[in-house]
Amino acid sequence: MLKTTNLGISYAGKKLFENVNLTFSKGNCYGIIGANGAGKTTFLKCLSGQIEPNSGSVTMDPNERMSILKQDQNEFNDKTLLETVLLGHKRLIEIEKLKEEIYSKEDFTEEDGMKASMLEAEYAELGGWEMEANAEALLSGLGVKEEYFNVLMENLDAKIKIKGLLAQSLLGNPDILLLDEPTNNLDYKSTSWLENFLLNFENTVLIVSHDRHFLNNVCTHICDVDFGKIKLYVGNYEFWYESSQLALEQAKDLNKKNEQKAKELKEFIARFSANKSKSRQATSRKKLLEKIEIENIEPSSRRYPFVGFKMVREVGNDILEVSNLTTNDGLLKNISFSVNKNDKIAILSENTSLITKLFNILANKDCDYVGKVKWGITTSVGYLFQDNHYLFDNDLNLIDFLRQFSPNEQNETFIRSWLGRMLFTGEESTKKCKVLSGGEKIRCNLAKLMLEGPNVLVLEDPTNHLDLESITSLNNGLINYKGNILFSSHDAELLSTVANRIIEIKPDGSIVNHYENYEDYMNRIDN
């Protein structure tokens, strides 16, 4: 059990939260959510003892072991990948050193023998003899090939390093597991494996993540870090979001009677808790939701940007035809596909640089290929790329930036209203493009696309750098969009709810067309 008592943290003169009194118990998985800068990672660091609170305390059972996901990829550069994973169980490492010291003694005494015997018993009880095999199994589960196990960390690709650090945190069945953005840079197969691992994990888990699908699948509770408080709610992210939005709508309706409000909330809870799922977490959550009190449902104070795309004109029947596309560097080979009306296509690949390559060709930013790429004459295409410096490397403020893409260069009031939709209000509208954060650039890019009104969207990992509120709004906007979409994403919820077709780019540069949604695709490759 992990417990906070009157916990308070201030950073650089800013109060993040205070008087936090929470208990995290065995068998539950807690998702930590909050706006960027709200203090989610700081809260985890406080729980793990990496930083001291300004007030209050954190307590845990002294017999329990806590494990955290390390963030520094270079911390273990002098260790092999397997050695790095094994360092996840510090007590076993300590026992091995103590045993080695005792057995290396020339004057080995009876007392030494007793100490060694006790250490051997503890080592066996902690699973020391199986630990290397368990470490290898974790790496294999995360998709790491055996050929990398004994390679030094400094010589490994960043994605393999991340998997090594994740395996390190999972090793040895820790009593309390703290994970900060565990799905970052994981491919969809590894993320699916991690979900299944946590669904079968019987101890306490706390997770900071922007991956809503992941939070929905594994969490029994949500901890909301907001306005200097941390509140605990039963249910996964979807339940928290939908129930808080319903409560917010009810709060705005002053004429609605309390009895009617209570009835609506009860019906919502009953409907949500009745959803069937095979997962242990979902079963546990169902029992918790059935016991929830109406008073526990509160409106969220979060601000959500507005994302809604309207087409300036309808697209015709001829949208995009790609025939025998082969790049001269050999990365993409003999690719052919066409885009049909109403297609919303997710482009998937274990090698994301291949997706970037394809999107650059579709945008005519890369012409080093043979074959044909033909857009229909009625198409107007809007692009969002991860490499967006070409848009923002200038001295324009946000008003003048958006004015470039506004029909008839609309007046300042009109432009400010669009910026306001994306949560740039007041003086924020005069920010210079050069100083924007990654998330702010994406929100500006989305405002640009909404102004342009394209009938085809090409989006490269559009949720990168966004907070949960912006991701949720973008997701809803893409669901409601009537045009065509070609997009890549690591966000499984976005993939599940938007895509009605999958194009998979294989490691050899060829493609496979899957005329199915993301869930059907994942179920098929998992079985």
PDB file of C-alpha atoms in Angstrom, residues 396-401 412 415-420 423-432:
ATOM      1  CA  LEU A 396       5.458  36.321 -37.197  1.00  0.00           C
ATOM      2  CA  ASN A 397       3.124  36.449 -34.222  1.00  0.00           C
ATOM      3  CA  LEU A 398       0.227  33.977 -34.114  1.00  0.00           C
ATOM      4  CA  ILE A 399      -2.308  36.452 -35.499  1.00  0.00           C
ATOM      5  CA  ASP A 400      -0.177  37.231 -38.558  1.00  0.00           C
ATOM      6  CA  PHE A 401       0.732  33.567 -38.925  1.00  0.00           C
ATOM      7  CA  GLU A 412      -7.924  40.526 -36.418  1.00  0.00           C
ATOM      8  CA  ILE A 415      -8.336  35.503 -36.427  1.00  0.00           C
ATOM      9  CA  ARG A 416      -8.363  35.874 -32.639  1.00  0.00           C
ATOM     10  CA  SER A 417     -11.597  33.876 -32.502  1.00  0.00           C
ATOM     11  CA  TRP A 418      -9.877  30.977 -34.274  1.00  0.00           C
ATOM     12  CA  LEU A 419      -6.896  31.198 -31.960  1.00  0.00           C
ATOM     13  CA  GLY A 420      -9.309  31.208 -29.026  1.00  0.00           C
ATOM     14  CA  LEU A 423      -6.921  27.995 -26.367  1.00  0.00           C
ATOM     15  CA  PHE A 424      -4.654  30.892 -27.406  1.00  0.00           C
ATOM     16  CA  THR A 425      -6.336  33.775 -25.601  1.00  0.00           C
ATOM     17  CA  GLY A 426      -5.414  37.330 -24.714  1.00  0.00           C
ATOM     18  CA  GLU A 427      -1.699  38.071 -24.964  1.00  0.00           C
ATOM     19  CA  GLU A 428      -0.966  34.511 -26.118  1.00  0.00           C
ATOM     20  CA  SER A 429      -2.246  35.569 -29.549  1.00  0.00           C
ATOM     21  CA  THR A 430       0.796  37.822 -29.973  1.00  0.00           C
ATOM     22  CA  LYS A 431       3.336  35.099 -29.231  1.00  0.00           C
ATOM     23  CA  LYS A 432       6.084  34.709 -31.799  1.00  0.00           C
TER      24      LYS A 432
END
